[in-house]
PDB file of C-alpha atoms in Angstrom:
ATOM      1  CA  UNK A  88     -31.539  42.688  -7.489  1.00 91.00           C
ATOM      2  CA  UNK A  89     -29.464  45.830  -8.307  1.00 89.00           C
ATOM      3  CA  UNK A  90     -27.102  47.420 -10.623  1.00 89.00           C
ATOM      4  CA  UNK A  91     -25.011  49.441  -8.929  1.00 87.00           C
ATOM      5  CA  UNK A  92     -26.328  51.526  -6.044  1.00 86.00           C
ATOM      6  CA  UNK A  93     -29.989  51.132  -7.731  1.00 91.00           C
ATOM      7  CA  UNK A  94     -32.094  48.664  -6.640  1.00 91.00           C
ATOM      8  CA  UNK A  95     -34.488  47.299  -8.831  1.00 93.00           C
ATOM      9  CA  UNK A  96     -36.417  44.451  -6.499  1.00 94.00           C
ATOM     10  CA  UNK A  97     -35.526  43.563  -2.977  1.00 93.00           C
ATOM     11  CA  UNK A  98     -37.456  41.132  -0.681  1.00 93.00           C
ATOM     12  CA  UNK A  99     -37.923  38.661  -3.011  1.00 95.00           C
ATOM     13  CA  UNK A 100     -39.164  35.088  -1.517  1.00 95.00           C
ATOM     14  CA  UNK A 101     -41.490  32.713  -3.717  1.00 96.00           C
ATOM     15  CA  UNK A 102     -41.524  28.839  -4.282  1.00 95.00           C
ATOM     16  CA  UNK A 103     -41.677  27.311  -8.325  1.00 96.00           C
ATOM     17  CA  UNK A 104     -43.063  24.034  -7.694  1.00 94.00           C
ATOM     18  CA  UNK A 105     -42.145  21.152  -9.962  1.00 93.00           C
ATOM     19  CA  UNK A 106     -44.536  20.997 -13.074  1.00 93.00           C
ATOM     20  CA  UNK A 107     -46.222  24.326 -12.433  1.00 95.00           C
ATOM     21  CA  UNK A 108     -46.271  27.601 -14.980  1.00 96.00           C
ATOM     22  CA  UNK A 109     -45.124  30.093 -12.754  1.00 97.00           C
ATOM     23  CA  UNK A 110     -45.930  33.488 -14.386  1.00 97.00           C
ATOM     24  CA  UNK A 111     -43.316  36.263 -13.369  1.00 97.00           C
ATOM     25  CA  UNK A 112     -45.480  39.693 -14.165  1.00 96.00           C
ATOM     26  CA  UNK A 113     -46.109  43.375 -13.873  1.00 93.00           C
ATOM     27  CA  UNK A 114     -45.693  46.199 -15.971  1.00 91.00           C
ATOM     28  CA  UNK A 115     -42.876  47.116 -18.189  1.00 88.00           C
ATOM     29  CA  UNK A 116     -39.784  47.921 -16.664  1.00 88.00           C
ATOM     30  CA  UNK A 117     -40.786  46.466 -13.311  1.00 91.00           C
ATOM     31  CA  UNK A 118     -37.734  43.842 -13.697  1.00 92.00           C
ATOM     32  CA  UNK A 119     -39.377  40.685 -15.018  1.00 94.00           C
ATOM     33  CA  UNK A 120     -36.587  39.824 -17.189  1.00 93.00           C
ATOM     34  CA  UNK A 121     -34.045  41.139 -14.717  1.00 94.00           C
ATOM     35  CA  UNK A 122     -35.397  38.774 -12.545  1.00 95.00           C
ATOM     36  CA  UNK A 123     -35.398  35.614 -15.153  1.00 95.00           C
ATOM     37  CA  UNK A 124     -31.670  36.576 -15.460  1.00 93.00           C
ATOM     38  CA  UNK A 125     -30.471  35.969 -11.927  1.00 95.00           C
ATOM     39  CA  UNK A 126     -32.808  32.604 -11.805  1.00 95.00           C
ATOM     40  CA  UNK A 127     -30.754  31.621 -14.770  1.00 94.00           C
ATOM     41  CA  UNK A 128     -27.594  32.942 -13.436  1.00 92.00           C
ATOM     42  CA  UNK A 129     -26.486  35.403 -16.186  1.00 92.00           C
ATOM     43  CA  UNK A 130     -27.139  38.272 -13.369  1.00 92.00           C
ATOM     44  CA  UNK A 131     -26.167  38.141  -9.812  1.00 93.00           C
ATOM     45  CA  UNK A 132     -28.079  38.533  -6.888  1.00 92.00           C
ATOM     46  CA  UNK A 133     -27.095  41.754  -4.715  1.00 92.00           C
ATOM     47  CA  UNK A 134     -28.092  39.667  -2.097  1.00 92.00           C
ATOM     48  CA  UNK A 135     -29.996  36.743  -1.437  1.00 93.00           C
ATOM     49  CA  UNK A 136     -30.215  33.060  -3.041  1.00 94.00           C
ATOM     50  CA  UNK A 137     -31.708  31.171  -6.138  1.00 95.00           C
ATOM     51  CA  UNK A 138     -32.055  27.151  -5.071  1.00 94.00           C
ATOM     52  CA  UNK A 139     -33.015  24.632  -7.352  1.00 94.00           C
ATOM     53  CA  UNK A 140     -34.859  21.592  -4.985  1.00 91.00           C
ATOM     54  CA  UNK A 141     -32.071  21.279  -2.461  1.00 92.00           C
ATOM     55  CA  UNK A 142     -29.228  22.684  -4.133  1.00 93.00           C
ATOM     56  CA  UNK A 143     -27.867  26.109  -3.719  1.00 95.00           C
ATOM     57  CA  UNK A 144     -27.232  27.624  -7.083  1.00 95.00           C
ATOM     58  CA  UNK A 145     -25.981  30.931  -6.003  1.00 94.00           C
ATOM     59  CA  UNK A 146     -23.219  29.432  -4.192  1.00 94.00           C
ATOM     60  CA  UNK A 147     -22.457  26.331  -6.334  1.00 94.00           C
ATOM     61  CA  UNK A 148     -19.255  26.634  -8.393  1.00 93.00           C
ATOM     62  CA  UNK A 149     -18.842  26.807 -12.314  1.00 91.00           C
ATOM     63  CA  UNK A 150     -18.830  23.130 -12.757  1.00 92.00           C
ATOM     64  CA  UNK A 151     -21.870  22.284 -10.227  1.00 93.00           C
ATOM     65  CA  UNK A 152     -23.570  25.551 -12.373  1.00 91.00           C
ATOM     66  CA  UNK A 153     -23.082  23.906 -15.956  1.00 89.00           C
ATOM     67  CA  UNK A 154     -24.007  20.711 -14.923  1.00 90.00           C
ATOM     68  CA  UNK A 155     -27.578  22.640 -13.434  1.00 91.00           C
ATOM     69  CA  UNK A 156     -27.466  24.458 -16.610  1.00 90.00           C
ATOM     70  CA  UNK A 157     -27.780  21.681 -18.863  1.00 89.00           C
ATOM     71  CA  UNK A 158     -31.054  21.035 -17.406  1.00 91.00           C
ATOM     72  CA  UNK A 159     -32.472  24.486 -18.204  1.00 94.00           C
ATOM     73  CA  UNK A 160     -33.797  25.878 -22.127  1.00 92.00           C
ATOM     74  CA  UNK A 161     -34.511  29.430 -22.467  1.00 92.00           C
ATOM     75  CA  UNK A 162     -36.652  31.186 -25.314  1.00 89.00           C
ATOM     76  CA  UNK A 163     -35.428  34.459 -25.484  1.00 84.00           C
ATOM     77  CA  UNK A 164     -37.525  37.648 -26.236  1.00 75.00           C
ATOM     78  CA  UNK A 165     -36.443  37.904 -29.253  1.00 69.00           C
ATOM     79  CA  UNK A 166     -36.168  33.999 -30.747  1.00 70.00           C
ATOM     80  CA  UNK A 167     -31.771  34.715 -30.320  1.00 80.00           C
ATOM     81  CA  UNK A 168     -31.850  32.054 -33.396  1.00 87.00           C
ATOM     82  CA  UNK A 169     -28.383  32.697 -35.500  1.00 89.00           C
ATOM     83  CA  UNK A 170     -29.241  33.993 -38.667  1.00 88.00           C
ATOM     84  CA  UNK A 171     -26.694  32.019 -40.714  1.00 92.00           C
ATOM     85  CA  UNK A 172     -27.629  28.960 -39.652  1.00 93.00           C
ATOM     86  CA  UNK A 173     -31.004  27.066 -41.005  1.00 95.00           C
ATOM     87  CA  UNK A 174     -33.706  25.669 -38.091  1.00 95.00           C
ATOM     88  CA  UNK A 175     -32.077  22.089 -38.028  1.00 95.00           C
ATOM     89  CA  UNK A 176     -28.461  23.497 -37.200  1.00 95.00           C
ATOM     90  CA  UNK A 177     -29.907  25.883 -34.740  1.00 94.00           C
ATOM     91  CA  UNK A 178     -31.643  23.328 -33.242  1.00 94.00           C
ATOM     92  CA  UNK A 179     -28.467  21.083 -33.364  1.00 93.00           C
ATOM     93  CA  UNK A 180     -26.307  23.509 -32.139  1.00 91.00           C
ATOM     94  CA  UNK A 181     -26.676  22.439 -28.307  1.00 90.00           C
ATOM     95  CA  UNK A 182     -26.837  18.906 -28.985  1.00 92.00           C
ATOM     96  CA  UNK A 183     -22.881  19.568 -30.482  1.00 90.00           C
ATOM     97  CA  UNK A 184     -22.212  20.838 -27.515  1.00 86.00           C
ATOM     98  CA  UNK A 185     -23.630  18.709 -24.900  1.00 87.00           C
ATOM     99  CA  UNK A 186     -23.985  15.445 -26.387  1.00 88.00           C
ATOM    100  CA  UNK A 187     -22.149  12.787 -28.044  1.00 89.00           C
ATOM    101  CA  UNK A 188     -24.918  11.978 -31.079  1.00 91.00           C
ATOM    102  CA  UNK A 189     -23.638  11.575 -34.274  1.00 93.00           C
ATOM    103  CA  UNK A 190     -24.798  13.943 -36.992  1.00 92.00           C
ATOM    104  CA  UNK A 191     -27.404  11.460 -38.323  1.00 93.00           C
ATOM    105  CA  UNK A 192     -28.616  11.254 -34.531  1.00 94.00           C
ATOM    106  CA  UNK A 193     -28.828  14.899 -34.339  1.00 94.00           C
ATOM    107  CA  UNK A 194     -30.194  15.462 -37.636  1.00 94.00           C
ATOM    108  CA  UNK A 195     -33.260  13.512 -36.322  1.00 94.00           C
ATOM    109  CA  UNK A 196     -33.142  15.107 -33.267  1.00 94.00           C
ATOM    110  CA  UNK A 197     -33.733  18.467 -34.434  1.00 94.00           C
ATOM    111  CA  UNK A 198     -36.575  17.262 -37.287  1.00 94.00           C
ATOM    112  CA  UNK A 199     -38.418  15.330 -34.243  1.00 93.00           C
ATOM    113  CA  UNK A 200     -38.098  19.249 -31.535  1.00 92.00           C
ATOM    114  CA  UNK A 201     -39.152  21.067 -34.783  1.00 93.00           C
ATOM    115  CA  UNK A 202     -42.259  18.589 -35.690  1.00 91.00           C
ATOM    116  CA  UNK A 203     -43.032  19.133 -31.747  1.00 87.00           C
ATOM    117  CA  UNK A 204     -43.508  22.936 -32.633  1.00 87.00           C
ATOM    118  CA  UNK A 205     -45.103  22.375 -35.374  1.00 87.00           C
ATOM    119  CA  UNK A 206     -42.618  23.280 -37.790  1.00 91.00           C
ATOM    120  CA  UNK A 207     -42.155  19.893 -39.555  1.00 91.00           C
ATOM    121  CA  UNK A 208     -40.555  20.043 -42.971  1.00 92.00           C
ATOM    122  CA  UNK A 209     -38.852  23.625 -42.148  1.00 93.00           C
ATOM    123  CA  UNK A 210     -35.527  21.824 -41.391  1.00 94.00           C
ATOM    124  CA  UNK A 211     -33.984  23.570 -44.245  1.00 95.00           C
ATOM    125  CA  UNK A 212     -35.123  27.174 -43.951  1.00 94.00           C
ATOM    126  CA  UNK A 213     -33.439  30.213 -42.186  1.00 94.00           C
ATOM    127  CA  UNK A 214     -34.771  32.462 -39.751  1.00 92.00           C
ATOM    128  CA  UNK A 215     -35.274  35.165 -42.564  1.00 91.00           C
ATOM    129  CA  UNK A 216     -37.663  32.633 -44.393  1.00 94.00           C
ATOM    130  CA  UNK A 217     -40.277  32.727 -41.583  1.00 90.00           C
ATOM    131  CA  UNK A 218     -42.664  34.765 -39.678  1.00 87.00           C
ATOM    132  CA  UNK A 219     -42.026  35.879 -36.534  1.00 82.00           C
ATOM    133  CA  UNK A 220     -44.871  33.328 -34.774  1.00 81.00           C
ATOM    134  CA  UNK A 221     -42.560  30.848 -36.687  1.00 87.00           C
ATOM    135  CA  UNK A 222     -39.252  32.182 -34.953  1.00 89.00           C
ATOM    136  CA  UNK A 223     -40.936  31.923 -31.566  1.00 86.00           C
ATOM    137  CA  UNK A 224     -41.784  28.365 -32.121  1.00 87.00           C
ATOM    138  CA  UNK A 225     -38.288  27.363 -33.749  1.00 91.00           C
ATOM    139  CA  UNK A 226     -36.565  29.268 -30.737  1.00 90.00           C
ATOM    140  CA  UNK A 227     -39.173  27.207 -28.684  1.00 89.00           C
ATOM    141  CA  UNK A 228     -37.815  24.252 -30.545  1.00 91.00           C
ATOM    142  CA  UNK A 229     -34.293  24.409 -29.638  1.00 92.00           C
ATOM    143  CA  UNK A 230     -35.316  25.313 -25.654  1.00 91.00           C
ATOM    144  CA  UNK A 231     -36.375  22.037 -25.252  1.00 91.00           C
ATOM    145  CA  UNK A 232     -33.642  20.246 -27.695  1.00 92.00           C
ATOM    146  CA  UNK A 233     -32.044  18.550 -24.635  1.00 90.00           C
ATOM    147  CA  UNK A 234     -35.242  17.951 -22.951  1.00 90.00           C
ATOM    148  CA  UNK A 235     -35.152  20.409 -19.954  1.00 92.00           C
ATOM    149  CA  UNK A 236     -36.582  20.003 -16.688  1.00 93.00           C
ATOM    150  CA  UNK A 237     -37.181  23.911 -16.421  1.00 95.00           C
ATOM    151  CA  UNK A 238     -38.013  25.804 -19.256  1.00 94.00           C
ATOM    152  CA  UNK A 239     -37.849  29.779 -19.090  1.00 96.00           C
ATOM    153  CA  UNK A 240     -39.689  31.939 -21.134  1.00 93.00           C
ATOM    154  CA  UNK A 241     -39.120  35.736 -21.956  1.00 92.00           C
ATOM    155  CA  UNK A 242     -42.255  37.102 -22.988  1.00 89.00           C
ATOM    156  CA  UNK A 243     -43.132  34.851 -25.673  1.00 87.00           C
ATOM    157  CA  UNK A 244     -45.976  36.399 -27.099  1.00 83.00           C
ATOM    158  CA  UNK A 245     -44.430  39.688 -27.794  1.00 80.00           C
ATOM    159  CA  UNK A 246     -44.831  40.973 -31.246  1.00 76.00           C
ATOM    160  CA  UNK A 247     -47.203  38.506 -31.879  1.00 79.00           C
ATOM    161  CA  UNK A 248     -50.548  38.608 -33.456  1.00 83.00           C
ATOM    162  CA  UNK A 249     -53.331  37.590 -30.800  1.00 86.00           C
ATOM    163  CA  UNK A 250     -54.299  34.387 -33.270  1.00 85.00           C
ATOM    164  CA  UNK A 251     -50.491  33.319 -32.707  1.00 82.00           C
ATOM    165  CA  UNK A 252     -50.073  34.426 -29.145  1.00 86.00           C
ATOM    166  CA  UNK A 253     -53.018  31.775 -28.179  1.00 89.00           C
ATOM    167  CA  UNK A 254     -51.499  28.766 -30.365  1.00 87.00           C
ATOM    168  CA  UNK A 255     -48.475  29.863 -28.557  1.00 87.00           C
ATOM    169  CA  UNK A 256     -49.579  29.604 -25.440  1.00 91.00           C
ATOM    170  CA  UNK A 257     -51.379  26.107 -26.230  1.00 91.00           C
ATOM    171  CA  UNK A 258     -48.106  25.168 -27.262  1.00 88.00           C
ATOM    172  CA  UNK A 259     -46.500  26.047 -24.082  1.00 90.00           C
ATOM    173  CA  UNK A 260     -49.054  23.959 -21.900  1.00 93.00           C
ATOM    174  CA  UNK A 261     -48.596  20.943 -24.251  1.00 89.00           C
ATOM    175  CA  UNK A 262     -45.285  20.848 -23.846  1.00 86.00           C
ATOM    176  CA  UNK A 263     -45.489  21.156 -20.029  1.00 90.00           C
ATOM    177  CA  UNK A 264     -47.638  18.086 -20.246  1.00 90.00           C
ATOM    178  CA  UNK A 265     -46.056  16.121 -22.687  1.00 86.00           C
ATOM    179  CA  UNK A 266     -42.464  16.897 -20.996  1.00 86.00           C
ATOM    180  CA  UNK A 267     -43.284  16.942 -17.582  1.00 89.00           C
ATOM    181  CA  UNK A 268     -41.039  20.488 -17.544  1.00 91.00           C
ATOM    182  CA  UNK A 269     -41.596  23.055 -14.699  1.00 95.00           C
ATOM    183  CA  UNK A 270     -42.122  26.691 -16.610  1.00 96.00           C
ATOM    184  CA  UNK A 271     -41.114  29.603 -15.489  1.00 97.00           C
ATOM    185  CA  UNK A 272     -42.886  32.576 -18.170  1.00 96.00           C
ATOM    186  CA  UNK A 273     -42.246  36.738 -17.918  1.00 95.00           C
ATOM    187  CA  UNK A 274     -45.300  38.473 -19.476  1.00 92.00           C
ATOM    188  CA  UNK A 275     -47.512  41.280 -18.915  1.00 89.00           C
ATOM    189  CA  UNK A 276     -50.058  39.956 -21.584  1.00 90.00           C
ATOM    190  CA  UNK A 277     -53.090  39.590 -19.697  1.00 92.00           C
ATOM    191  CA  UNK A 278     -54.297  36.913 -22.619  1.00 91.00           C
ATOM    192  CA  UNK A 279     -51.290  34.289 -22.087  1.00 93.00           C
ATOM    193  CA  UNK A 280     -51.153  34.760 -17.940  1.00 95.00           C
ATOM    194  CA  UNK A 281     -55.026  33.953 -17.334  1.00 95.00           C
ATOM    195  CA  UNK A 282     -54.599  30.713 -20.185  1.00 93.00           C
ATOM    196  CA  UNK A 283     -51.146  29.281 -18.567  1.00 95.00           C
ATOM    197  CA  UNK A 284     -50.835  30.805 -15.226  1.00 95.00           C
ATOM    198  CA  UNK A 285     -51.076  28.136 -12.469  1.00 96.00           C
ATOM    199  CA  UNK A 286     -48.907  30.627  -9.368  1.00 97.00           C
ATOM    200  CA  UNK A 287     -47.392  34.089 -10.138  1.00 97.00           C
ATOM    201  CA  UNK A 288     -45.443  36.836  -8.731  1.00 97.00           C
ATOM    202  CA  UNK A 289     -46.392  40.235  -9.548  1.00 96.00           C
ATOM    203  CA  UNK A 290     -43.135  42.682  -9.277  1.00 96.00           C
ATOM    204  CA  UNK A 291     -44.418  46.222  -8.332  1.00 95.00           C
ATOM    205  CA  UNK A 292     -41.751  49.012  -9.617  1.00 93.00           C
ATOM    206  CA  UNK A 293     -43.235  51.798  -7.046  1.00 92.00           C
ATOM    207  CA  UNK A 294     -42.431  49.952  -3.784  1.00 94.00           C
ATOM    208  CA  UNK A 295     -39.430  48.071  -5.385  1.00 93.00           C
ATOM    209  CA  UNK A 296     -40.462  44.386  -4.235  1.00 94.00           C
ATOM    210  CA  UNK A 297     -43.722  42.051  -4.974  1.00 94.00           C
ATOM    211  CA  UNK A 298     -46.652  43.080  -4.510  1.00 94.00           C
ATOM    212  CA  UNK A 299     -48.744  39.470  -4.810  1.00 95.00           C
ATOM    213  CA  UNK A 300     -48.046  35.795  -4.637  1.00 95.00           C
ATOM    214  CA  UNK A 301     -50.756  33.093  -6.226  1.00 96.00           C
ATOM    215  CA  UNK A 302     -52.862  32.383  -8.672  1.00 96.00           C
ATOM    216  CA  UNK A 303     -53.593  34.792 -11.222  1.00 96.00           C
ATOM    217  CA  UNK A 304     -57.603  34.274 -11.529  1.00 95.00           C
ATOM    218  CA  UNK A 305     -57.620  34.284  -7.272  1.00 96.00           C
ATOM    219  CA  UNK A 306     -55.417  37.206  -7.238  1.00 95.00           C
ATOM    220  CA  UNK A 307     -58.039  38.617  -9.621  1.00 94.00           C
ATOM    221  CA  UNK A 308     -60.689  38.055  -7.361  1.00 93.00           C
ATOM    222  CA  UNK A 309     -59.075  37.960  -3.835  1.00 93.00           C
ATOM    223  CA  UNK A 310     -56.109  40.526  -3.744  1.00 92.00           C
ATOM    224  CA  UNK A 311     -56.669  43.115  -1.530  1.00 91.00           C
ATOM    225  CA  UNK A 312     -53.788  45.221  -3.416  1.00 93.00           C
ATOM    226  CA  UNK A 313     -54.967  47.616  -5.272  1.00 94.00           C
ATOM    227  CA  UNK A 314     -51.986  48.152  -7.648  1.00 94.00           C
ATOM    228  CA  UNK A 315     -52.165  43.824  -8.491  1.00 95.00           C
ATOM    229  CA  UNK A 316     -56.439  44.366  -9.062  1.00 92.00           C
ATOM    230  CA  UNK A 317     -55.678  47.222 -11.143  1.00 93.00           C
ATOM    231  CA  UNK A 318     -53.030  45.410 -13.453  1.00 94.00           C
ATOM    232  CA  UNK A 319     -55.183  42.368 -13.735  1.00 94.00           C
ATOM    233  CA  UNK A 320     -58.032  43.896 -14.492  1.00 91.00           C
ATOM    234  CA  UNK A 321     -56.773  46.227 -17.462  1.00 81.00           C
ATOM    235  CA  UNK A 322     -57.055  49.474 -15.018  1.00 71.00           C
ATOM    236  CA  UNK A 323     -61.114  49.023 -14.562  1.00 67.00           C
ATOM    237  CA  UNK A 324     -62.429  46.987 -12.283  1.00 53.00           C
ATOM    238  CA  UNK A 325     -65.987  47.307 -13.280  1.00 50.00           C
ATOM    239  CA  UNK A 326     -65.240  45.807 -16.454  1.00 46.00           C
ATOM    240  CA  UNK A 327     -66.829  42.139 -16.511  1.00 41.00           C
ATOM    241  CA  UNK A 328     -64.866  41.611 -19.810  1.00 44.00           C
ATOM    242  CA  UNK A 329     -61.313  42.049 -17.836  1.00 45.00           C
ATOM    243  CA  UNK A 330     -62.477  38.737 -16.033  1.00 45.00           C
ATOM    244  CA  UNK A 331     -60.645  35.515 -17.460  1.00 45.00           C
ATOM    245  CA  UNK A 332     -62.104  33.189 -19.261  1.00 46.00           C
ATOM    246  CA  UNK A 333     -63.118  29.624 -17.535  1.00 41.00           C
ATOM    247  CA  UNK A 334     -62.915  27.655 -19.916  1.00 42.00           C
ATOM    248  CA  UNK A 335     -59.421  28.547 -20.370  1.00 40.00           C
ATOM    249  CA  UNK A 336     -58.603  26.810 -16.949  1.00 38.00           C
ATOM    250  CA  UNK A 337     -55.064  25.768 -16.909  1.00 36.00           C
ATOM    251  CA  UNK A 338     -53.869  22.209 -15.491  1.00 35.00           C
ATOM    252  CA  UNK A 339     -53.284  22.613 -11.963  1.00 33.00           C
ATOM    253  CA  UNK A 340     -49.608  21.667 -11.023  1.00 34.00           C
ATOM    254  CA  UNK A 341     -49.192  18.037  -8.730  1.00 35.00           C
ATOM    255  CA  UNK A 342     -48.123  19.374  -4.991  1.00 34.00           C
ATOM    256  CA  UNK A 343     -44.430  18.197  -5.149  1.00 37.00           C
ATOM    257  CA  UNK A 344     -41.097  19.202  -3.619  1.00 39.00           C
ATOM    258  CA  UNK A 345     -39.941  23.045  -4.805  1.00 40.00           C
ATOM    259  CA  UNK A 346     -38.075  23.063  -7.921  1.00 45.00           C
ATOM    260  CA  UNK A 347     -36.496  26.787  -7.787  1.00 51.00           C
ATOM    261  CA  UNK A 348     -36.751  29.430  -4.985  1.00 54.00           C
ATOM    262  CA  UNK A 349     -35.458  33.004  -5.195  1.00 51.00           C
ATOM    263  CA  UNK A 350     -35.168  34.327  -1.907  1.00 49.00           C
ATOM    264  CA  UNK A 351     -33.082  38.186  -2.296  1.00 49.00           C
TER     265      UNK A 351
END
């Protein structure tokens, strides 16, 4: 990944298997949501190739990308809901696009991805009316309006309150479960990669290229790189509290054919 004559990651090879939450992390500015960019295919790579199972979506052309595309939903950073529009017709606004429903249809639609989110009843209200945790969940809400089978994440938890990061991130694995969805998430919160993380890839910004592969609670307690130890463990690794929680065990993914690689 590069723009221009700087590189910002090179080397990259990991697997997203299907039904997973695949945690990209590191520290700020390391390229996490550079990275989300070219698996989504708003970036391109410098070199190298994103695959989704068996097809190559670097190389595929527009129409072969769209019809991939339809199969993604993205929560940006920032929610990206339109501000003149109310939850239901920002909700409805890819169903327009990429369906045939009738307004009725879609109407119901959008009432049944908001009550999903837990924003029942909200049909009518615009992003102004709400609270930011709300945003996230109504931009959550119209990720998974055409029911995805890979859902990416751009650090959904920030600007959140911890109370609404966790019902966030209980959200998140719900959804996985209830949709069957493969997730791809870019966070540095320590909080939300410990609760969802089943595999990760930490991006290191000093040697330009990962730095660990895995599990984030064995990469916690395995890695051998110091850099990966030190961001897992909040800097101190004599701190017992910097351990994760075990009772916040996250399903473990099925084994199952790769869903997205990113090899470049």
């Amino acid at each position: 990944m590069a723009y221009g004559d700087f590189v910002v990651m090179r080397d990259l090879n990991f697997t997203v298997n299907r039904g997973e939450i695949f945690v990209i992390m590191g520290p700020s500015g390391c390229g996490k949501s550079t990275l989300l960019r070219h698996l989504i295919g708003l970036n391109e790579p410098a070199r190298g190739e994103v695959w989704y199972g068996d097809v190559n979506f670097t190389q595929a052309d527009l129409i072969a990308r769209r019809r991939m595309v339809r199969h993604f939903g993205v929560l940006y950073q920032s929610g990206a809901l339109w501000s003149s529009m109310t939850l239901a017709e920002n909700i409805g606004l890819p169903l327009e696009e990429f369906t045939d429903l009738t307004r009725d249809q879609i109407n119901e639609m959008a009432s049944l991805k908001l009550s999903l989110v837990g924003l029942k009843g909200f049909e009518n209200y615009y992003p102004s009316q709400i609270s930011g945790g709300m945003q996230k969940r109504a931009g959550l809400a119209r990720a998974i309006a055409l029911d995805p089978h890979v859902l990416f994440f751009d650090e959904p938890s920030a600007g959140l309150d911890p109370i609404s990061s966790r019902l966030l991130d209980d959200l998140i694995l719900e959804l996985r479960d209830s949709l069957g969805a493969t997730v791809v998430v870019v966070t540095h919160e320590l909080a939300s990669i410990f609760t969802i993380g089943d595999n990760s890839v930490f991006l290191d910004p000093g040697t330009h290229t990962m730095g660990a592969l895995g599990n984030p609670k064995d990469l916690l307690e395995h890695c051998d790189n110091p850099i990966v130890h030190r961001f897992l463990s909040r800097g101190d690794s004599q701190n017992p509290d910097a351990a994760p929680d075990k009772g916040n065990q996250a399903a473990a993914a099925k084994a199952a054919p790769s869903s997205v690689r990113s090899n470049g």
